[in-house]
PDB file of C-alpha atoms in Angstrom:
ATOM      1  CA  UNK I 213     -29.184 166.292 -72.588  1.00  0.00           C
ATOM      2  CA  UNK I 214     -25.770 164.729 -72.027  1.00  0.00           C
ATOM      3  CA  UNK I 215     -23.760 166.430 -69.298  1.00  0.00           C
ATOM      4  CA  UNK I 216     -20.169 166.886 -68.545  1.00  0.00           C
ATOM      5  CA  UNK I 217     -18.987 163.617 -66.883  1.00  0.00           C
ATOM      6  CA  UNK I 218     -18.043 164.207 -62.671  1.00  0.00           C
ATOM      7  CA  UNK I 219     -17.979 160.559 -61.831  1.00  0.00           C
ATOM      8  CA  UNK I 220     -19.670 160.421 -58.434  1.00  0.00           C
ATOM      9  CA  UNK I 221     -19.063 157.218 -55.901  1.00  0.00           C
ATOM     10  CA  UNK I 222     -22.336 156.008 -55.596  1.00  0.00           C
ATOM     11  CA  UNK I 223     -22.540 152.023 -55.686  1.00  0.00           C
ATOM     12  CA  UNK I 224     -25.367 149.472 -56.000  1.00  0.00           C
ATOM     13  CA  UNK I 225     -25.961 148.714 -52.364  1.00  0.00           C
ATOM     14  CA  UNK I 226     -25.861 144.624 -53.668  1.00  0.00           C
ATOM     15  CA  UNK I 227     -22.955 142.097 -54.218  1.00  0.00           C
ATOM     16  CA  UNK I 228     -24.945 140.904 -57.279  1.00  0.00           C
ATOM     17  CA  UNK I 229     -24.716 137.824 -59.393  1.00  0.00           C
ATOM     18  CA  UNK I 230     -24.565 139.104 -62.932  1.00  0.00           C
ATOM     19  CA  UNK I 231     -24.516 142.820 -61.725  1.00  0.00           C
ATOM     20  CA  UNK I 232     -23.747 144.885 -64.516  1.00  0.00           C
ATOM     21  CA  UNK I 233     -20.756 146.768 -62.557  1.00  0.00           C
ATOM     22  CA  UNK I 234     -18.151 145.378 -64.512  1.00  0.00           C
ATOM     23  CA  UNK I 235     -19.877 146.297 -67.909  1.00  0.00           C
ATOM     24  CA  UNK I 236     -21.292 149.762 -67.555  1.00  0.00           C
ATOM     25  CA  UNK I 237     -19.104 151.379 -69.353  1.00  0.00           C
ATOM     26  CA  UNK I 238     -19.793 149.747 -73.201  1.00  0.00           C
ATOM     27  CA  UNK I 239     -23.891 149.569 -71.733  1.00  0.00           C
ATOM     28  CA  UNK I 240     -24.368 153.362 -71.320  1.00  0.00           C
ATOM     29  CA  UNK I 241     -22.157 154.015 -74.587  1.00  0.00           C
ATOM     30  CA  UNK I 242     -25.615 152.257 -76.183  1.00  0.00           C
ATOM     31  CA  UNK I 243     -27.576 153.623 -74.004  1.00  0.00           C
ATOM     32  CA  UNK I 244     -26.245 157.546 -74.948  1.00  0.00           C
ATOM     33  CA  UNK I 245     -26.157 156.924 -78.560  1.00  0.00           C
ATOM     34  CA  UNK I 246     -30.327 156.265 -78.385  1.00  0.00           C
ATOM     35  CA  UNK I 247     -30.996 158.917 -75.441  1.00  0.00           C
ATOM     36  CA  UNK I 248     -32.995 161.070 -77.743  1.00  0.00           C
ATOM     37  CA  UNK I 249     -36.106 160.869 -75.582  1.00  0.00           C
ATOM     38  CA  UNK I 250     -38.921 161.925 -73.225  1.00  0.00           C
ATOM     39  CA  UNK I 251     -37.888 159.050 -70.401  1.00  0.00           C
ATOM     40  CA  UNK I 252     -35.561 156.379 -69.547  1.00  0.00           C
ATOM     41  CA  UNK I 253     -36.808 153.310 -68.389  1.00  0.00           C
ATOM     42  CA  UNK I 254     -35.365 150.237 -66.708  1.00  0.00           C
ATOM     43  CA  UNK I 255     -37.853 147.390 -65.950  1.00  0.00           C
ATOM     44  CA  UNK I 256     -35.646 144.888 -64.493  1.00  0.00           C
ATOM     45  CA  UNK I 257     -32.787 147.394 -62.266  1.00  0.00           C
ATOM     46  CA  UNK I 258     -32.070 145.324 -59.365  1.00  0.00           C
ATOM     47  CA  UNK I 259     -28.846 146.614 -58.615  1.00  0.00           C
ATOM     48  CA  UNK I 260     -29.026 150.059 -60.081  1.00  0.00           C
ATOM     49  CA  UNK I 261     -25.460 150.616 -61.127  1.00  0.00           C
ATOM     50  CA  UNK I 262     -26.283 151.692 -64.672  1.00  0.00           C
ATOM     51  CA  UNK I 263     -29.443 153.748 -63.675  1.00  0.00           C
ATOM     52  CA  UNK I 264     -26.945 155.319 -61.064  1.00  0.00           C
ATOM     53  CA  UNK I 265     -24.109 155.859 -63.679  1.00  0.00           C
ATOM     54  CA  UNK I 266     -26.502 157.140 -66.867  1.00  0.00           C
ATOM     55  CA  UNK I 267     -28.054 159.782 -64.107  1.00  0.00           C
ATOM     56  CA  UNK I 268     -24.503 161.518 -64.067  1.00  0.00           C
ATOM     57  CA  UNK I 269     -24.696 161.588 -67.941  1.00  0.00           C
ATOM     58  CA  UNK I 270     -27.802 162.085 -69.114  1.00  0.00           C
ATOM     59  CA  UNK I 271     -30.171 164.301 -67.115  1.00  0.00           C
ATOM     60  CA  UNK I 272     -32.658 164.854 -70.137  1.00  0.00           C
ATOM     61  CA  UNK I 273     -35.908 163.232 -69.277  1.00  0.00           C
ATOM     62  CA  UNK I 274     -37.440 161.389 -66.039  1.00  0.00           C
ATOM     63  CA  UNK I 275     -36.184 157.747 -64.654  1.00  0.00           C
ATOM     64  CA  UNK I 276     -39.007 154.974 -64.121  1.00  0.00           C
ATOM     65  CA  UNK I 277     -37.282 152.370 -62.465  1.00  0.00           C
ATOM     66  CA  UNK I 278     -39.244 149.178 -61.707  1.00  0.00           C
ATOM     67  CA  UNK I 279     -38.231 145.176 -60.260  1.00  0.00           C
ATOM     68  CA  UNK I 280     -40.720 142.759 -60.332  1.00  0.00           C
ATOM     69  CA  UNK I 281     -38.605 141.789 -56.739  1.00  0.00           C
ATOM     70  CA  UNK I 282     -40.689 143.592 -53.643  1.00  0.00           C
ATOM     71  CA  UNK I 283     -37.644 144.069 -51.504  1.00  0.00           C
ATOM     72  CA  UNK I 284     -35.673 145.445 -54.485  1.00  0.00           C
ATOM     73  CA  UNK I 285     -38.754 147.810 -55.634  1.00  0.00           C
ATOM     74  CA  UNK I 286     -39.015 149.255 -51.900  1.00  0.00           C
ATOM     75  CA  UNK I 287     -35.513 150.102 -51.698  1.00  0.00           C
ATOM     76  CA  UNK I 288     -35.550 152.151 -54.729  1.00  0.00           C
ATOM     77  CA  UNK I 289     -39.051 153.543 -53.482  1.00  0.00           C
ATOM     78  CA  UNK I 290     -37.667 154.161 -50.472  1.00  0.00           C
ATOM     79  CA  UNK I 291     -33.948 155.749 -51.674  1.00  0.00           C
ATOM     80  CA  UNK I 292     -36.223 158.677 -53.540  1.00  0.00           C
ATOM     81  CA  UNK I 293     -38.710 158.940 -51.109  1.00  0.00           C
ATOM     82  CA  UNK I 294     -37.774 158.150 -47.974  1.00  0.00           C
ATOM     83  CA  UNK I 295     -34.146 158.418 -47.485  1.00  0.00           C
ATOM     84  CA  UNK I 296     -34.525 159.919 -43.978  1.00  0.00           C
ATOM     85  CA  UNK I 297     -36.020 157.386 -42.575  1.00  0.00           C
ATOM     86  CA  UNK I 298     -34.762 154.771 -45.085  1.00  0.00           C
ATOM     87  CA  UNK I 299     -30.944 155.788 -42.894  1.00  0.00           C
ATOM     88  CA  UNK I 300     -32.623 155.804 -39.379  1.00  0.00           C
ATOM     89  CA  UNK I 301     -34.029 152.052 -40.006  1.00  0.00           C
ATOM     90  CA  UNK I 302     -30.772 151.062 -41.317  1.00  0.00           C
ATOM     91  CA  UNK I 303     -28.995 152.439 -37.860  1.00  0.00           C
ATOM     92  CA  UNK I 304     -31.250 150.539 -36.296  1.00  0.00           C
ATOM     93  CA  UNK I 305     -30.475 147.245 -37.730  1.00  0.00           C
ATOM     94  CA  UNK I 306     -28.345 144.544 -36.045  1.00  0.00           C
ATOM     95  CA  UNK I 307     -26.702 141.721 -37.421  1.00  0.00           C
ATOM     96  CA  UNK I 308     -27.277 138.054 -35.775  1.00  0.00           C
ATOM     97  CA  UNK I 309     -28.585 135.014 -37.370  1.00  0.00           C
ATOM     98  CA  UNK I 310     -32.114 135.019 -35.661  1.00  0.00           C
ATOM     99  CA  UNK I 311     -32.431 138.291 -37.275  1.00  0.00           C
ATOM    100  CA  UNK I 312     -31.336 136.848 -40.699  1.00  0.00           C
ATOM    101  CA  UNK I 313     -33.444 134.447 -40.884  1.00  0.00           C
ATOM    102  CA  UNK I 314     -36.561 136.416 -39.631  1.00  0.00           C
ATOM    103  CA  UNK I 315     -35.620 139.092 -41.812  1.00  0.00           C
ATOM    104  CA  UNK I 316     -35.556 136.471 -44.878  1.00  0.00           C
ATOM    105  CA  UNK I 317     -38.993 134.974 -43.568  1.00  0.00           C
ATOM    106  CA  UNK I 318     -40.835 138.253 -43.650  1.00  0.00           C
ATOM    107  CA  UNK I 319     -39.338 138.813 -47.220  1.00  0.00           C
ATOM    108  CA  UNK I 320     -40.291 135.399 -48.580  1.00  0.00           C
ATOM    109  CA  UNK I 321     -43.996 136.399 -47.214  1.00  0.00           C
ATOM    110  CA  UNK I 322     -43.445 140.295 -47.876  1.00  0.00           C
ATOM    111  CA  UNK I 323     -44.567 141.118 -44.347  1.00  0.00           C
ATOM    112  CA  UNK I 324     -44.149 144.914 -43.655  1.00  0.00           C
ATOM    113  CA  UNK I 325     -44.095 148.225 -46.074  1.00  0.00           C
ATOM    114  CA  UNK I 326     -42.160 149.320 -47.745  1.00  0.00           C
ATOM    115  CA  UNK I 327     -39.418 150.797 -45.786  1.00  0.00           C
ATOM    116  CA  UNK I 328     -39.526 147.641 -43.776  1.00  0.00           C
ATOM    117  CA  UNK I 329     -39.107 145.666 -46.909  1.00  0.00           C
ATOM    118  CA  UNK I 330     -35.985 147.760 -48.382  1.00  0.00           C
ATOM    119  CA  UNK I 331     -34.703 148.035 -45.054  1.00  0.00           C
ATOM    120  CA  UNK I 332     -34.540 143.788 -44.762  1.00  0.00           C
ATOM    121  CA  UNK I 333     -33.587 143.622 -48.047  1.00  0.00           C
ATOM    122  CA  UNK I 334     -29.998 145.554 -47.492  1.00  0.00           C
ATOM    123  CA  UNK I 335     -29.649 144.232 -44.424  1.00  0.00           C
ATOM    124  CA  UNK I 336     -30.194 140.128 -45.664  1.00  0.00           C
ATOM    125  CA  UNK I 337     -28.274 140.516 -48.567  1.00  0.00           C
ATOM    126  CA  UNK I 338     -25.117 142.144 -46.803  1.00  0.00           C
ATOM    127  CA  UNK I 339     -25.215 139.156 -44.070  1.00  0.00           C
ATOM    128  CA  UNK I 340     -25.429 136.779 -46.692  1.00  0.00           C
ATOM    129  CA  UNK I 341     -22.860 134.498 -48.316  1.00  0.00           C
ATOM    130  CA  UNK I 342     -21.713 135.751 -51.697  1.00  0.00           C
ATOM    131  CA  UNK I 343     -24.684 138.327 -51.098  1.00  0.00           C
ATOM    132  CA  UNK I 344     -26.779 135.856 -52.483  1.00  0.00           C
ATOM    133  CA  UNK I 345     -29.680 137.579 -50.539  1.00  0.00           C
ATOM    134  CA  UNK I 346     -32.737 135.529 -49.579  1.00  0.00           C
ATOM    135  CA  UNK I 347     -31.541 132.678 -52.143  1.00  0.00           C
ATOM    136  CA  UNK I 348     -27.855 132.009 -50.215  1.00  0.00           C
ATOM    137  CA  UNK I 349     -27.573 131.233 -46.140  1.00  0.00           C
ATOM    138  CA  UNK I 350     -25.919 133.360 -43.771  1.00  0.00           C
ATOM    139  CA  UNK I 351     -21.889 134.909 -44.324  1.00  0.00           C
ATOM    140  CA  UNK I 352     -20.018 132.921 -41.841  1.00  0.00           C
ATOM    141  CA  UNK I 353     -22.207 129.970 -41.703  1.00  0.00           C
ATOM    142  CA  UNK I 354     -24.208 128.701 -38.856  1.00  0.00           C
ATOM    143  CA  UNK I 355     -20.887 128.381 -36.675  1.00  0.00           C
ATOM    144  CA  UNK I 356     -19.501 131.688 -37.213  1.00  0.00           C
ATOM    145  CA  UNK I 357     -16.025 130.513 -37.175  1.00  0.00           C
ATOM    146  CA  UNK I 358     -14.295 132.081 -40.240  1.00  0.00           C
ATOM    147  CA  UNK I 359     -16.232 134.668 -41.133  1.00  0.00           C
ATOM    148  CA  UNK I 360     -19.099 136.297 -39.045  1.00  0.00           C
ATOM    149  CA  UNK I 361     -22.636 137.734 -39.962  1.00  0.00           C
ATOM    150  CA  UNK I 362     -21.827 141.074 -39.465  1.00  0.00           C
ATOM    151  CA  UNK I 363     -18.240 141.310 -41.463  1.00  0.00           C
ATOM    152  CA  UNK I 364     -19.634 143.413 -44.363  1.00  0.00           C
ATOM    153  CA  UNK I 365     -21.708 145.442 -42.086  1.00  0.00           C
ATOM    154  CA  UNK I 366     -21.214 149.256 -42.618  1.00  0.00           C
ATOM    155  CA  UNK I 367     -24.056 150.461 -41.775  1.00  0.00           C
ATOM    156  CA  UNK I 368     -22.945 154.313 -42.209  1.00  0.00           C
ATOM    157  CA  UNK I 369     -21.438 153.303 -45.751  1.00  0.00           C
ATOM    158  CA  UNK I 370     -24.912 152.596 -46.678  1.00  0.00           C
ATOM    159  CA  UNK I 371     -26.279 155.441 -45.138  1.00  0.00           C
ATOM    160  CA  UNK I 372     -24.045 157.388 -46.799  1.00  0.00           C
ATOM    161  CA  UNK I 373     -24.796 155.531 -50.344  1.00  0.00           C
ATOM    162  CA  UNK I 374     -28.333 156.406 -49.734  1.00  0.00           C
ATOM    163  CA  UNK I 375     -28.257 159.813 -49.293  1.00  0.00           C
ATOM    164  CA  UNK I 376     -25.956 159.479 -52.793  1.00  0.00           C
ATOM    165  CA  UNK I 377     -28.531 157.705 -54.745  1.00  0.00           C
ATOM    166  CA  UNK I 378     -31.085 159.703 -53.700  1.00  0.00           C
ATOM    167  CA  UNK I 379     -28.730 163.023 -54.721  1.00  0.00           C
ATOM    168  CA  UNK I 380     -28.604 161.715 -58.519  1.00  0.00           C
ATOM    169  CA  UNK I 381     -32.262 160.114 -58.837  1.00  0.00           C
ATOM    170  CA  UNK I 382     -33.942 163.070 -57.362  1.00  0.00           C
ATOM    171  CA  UNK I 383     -31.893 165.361 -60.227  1.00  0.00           C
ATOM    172  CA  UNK I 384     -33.260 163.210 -63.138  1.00  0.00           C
ATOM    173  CA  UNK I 385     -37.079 162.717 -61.651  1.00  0.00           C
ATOM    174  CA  UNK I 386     -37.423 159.174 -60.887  1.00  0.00           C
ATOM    175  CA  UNK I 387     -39.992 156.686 -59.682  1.00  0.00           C
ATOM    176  CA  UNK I 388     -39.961 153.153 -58.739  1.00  0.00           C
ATOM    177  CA  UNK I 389     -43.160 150.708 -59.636  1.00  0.00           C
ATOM    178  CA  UNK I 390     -42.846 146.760 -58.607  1.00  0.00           C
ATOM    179  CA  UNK I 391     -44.905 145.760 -61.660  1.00  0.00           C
ATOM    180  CA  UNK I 392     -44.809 143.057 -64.543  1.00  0.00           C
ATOM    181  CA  UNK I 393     -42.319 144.710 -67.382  1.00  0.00           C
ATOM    182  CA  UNK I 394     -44.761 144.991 -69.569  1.00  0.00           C
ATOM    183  CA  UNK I 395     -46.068 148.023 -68.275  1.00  0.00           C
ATOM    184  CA  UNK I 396     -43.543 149.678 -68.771  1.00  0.00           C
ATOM    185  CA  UNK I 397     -43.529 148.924 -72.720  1.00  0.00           C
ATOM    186  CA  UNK I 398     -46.132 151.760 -72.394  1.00  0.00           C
ATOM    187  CA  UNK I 399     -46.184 154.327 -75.559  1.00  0.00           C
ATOM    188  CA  UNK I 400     -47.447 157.536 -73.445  1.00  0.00           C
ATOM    189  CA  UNK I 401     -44.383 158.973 -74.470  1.00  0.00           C
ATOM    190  CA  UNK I 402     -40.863 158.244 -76.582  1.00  0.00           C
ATOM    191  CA  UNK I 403     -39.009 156.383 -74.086  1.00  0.00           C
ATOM    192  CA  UNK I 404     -35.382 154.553 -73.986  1.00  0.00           C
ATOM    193  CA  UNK I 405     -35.467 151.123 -71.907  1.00  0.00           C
ATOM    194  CA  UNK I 406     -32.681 149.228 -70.666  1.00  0.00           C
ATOM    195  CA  UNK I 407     -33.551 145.614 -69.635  1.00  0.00           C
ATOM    196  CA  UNK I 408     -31.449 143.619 -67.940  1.00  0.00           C
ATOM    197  CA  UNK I 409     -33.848 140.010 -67.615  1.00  0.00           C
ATOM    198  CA  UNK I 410     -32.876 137.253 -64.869  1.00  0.00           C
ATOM    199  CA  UNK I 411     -30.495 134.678 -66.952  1.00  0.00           C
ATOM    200  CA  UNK I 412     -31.870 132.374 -69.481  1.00  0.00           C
ATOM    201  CA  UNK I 413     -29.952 129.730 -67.153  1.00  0.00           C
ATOM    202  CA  UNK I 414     -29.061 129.921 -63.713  1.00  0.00           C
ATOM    203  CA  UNK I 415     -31.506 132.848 -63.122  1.00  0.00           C
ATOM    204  CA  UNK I 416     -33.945 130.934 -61.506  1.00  0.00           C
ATOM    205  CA  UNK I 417     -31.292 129.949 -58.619  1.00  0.00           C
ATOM    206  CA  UNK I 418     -30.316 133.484 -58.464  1.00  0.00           C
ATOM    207  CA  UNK I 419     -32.588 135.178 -57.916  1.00  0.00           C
ATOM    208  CA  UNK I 420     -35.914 134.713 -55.983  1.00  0.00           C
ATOM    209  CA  UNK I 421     -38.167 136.456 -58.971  1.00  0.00           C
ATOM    210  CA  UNK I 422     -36.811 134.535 -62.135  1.00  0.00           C
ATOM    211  CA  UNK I 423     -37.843 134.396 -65.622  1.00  0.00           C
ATOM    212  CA  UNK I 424     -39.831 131.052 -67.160  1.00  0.00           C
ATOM    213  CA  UNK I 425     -38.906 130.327 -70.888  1.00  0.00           C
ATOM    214  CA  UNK I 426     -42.520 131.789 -71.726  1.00  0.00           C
ATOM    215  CA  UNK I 427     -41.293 135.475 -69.985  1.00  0.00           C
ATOM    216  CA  UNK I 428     -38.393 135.064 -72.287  1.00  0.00           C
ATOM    217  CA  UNK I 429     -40.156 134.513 -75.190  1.00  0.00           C
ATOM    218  CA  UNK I 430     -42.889 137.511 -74.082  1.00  0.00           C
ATOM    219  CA  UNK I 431     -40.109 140.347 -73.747  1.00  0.00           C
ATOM    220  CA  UNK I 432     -38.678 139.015 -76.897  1.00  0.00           C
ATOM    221  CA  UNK I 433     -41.863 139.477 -78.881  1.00  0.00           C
ATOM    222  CA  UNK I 434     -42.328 143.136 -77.068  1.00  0.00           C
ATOM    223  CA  UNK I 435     -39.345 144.407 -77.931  1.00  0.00           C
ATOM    224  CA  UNK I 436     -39.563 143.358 -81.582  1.00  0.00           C
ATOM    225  CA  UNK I 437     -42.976 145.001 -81.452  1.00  0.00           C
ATOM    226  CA  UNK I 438     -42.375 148.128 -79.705  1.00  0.00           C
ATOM    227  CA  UNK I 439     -41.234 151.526 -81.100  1.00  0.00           C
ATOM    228  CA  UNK I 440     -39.086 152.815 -78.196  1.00  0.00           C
ATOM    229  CA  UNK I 441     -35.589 152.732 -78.374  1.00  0.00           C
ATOM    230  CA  UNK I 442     -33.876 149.873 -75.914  1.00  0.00           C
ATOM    231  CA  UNK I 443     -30.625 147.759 -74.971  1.00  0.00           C
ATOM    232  CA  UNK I 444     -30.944 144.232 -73.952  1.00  0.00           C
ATOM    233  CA  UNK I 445     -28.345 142.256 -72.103  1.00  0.00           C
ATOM    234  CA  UNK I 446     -28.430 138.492 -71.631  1.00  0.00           C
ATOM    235  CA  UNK I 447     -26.161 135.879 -70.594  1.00  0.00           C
ATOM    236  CA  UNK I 448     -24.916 134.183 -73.708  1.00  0.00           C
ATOM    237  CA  UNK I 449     -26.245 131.309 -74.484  1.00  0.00           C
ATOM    238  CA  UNK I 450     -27.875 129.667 -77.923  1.00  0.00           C
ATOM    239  CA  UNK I 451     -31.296 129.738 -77.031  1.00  0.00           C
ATOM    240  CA  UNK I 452     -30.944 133.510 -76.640  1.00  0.00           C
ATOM    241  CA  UNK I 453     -28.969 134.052 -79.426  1.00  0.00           C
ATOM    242  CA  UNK I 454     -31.479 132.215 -81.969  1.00  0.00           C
ATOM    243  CA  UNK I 455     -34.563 134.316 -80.135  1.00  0.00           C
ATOM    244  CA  UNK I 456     -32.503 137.838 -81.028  1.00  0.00           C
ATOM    245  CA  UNK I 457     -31.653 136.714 -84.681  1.00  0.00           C
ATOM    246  CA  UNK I 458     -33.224 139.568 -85.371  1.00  0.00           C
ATOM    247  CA  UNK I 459     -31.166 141.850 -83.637  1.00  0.00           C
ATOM    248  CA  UNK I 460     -27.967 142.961 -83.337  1.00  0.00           C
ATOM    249  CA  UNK I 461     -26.053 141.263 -81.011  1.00  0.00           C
ATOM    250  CA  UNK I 462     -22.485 141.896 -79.642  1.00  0.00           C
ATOM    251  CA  UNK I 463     -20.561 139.472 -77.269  1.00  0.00           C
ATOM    252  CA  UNK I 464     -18.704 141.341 -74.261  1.00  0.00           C
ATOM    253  CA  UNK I 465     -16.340 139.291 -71.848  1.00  0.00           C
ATOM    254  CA  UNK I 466     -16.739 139.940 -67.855  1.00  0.00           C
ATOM    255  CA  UNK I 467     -14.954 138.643 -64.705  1.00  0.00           C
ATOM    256  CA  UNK I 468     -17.828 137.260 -62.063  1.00  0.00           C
ATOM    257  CA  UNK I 469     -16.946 136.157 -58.691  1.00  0.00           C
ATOM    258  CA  UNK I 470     -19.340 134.354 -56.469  1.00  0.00           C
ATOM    259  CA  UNK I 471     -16.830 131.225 -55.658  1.00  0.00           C
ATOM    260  CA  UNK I 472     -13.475 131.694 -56.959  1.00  0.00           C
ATOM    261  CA  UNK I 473     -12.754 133.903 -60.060  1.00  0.00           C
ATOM    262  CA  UNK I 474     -14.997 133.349 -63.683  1.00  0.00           C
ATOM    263  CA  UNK I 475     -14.785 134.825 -66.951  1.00  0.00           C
ATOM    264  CA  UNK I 476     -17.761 134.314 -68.809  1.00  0.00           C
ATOM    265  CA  UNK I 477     -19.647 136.540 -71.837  1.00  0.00           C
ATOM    266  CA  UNK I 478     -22.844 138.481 -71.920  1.00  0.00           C
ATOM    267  CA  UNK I 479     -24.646 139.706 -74.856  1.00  0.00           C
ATOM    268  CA  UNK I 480     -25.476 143.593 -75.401  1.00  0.00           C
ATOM    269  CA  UNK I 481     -28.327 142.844 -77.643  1.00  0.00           C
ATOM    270  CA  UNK I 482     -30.065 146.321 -79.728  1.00  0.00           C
ATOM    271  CA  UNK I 483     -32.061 146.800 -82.619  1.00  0.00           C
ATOM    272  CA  UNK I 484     -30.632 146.794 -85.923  1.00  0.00           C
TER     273      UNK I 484
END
């Protein structure tokens, strides 16, 4: 069911290249208008921010969450959970650059559970320039002149967004899987899916989990195929739009910022 909208201040805990903050609002208008289901599904939701925003309208059905991204998985894992203990590690954490770049290490080789995992993945991409994450260097540089490591560092804010998250996801029954998206294509029961994919281009230097032209071409052909409802959005480009010819495809203009102010367009792509 839809519920009475009491906007709630809960943020993705990421400063995210091609975060879908600046575009919720036309993104869960699709996503209401098909919400006529058992389950909600998002197999890409790195940043959260429109799992977080649909769970304060729509409370009809259970969240699967999943991100093919370890740290990103564990910190949704670990925000339903875990949030306890997800807090106390974060408390714990202190910014320096050894600790960046061991933190980014043990990522790269997933060393640790999971609460180790979400806990280093906060805590490298808020100490990162442009919170680039594992994929950017250190905020400040390796002098430390400028800017420092630590600058963005609140580590009660986050504490506080945790406990948030874990507020709204525990009210709409959710779970978080680290799987291949396929899975969660799965027809055990009528589900909507959001899918936000890693960029046709750039994705790959975006993010550390990207998308090869064949992936693109595989969630294409599943979501042709599949009878669950969705909404698709891509960074526009022609080699998407001639893939989702099939579709319907709208163009929406958004403000990025990782150096210096960009206005570029993204495609909310649904089924005709």
């Amino acid at each position: 069911m839809v519920s009475a909208y009491k906007p709630v201040n809960v943020k993705s805990f990421f400063r995210y290249p091609g975060g879908k903050d600046r575009l919720k609002s036309p993104i869960i208008d699709a996503l209401l208008r098909r919400a006529d289901v058992a389950e909600y599904r998002e197999p890409f939701v790195g940043g959260g921010s429109i799992a977080l925003t649909l769970a304060q309208r729509w409370n009809g059905g259970t969240y699967w969450l999943n991100d093919a991204d370890p740290g990103t998985a564990a910190i949704w894992w670990a925000v339903i959970n875990r949030p306890r203990e997800f807090r106390r590690r974060i408390m714990s954490a202190t910014p320096s650059l050894e600790q960046f770049d061991r933190f980014r290490l043990r990522l790269r080789h997933q060393t640790g559970g999971r609460l180790a995992l979400a806990t280093m993945k906060i805590a490298v991409h808020q100490w990162s320039y442009s919170g680039l994450g594992e994929m950017g260097g250190p905020l400040g540089g390796r002098v430390q002149r400028t800017y420092r490591i630590d600058d963005r560092w609140n580590p009660v804010r986050i504490c506080d967004q945790i406990e948030g998250c874990h507020a709204l996801l525990g009210g709409v029954h959710a779970r978080c899987t680290c799987t291949d998206f396929v899975a969660l294509f799965a027809r055990n029961v009528p589900a909507l899916l959001y899918l936000d994919p890693p960029y046709y281009h750039k994705g790959n230097e975006c993010y550390r989990y990207g998308f090869t032209k064949d992936d693109h071409r595989r969630l294409c052909e599943w979501l042709r195929a599949t009878p669950h409802r969705w909404v698709l959005t891509y960074d526009d480009c022609p080699e998407v739009r001639r893939m989702y010819s099939w579709a319907h495809i709208r163009k929406l203009s958004v403000h990025y910022s990782i150096a210096g102010s960009v206005e570029q367009s993204e495609l909310l792509i649904t089924a005709n």
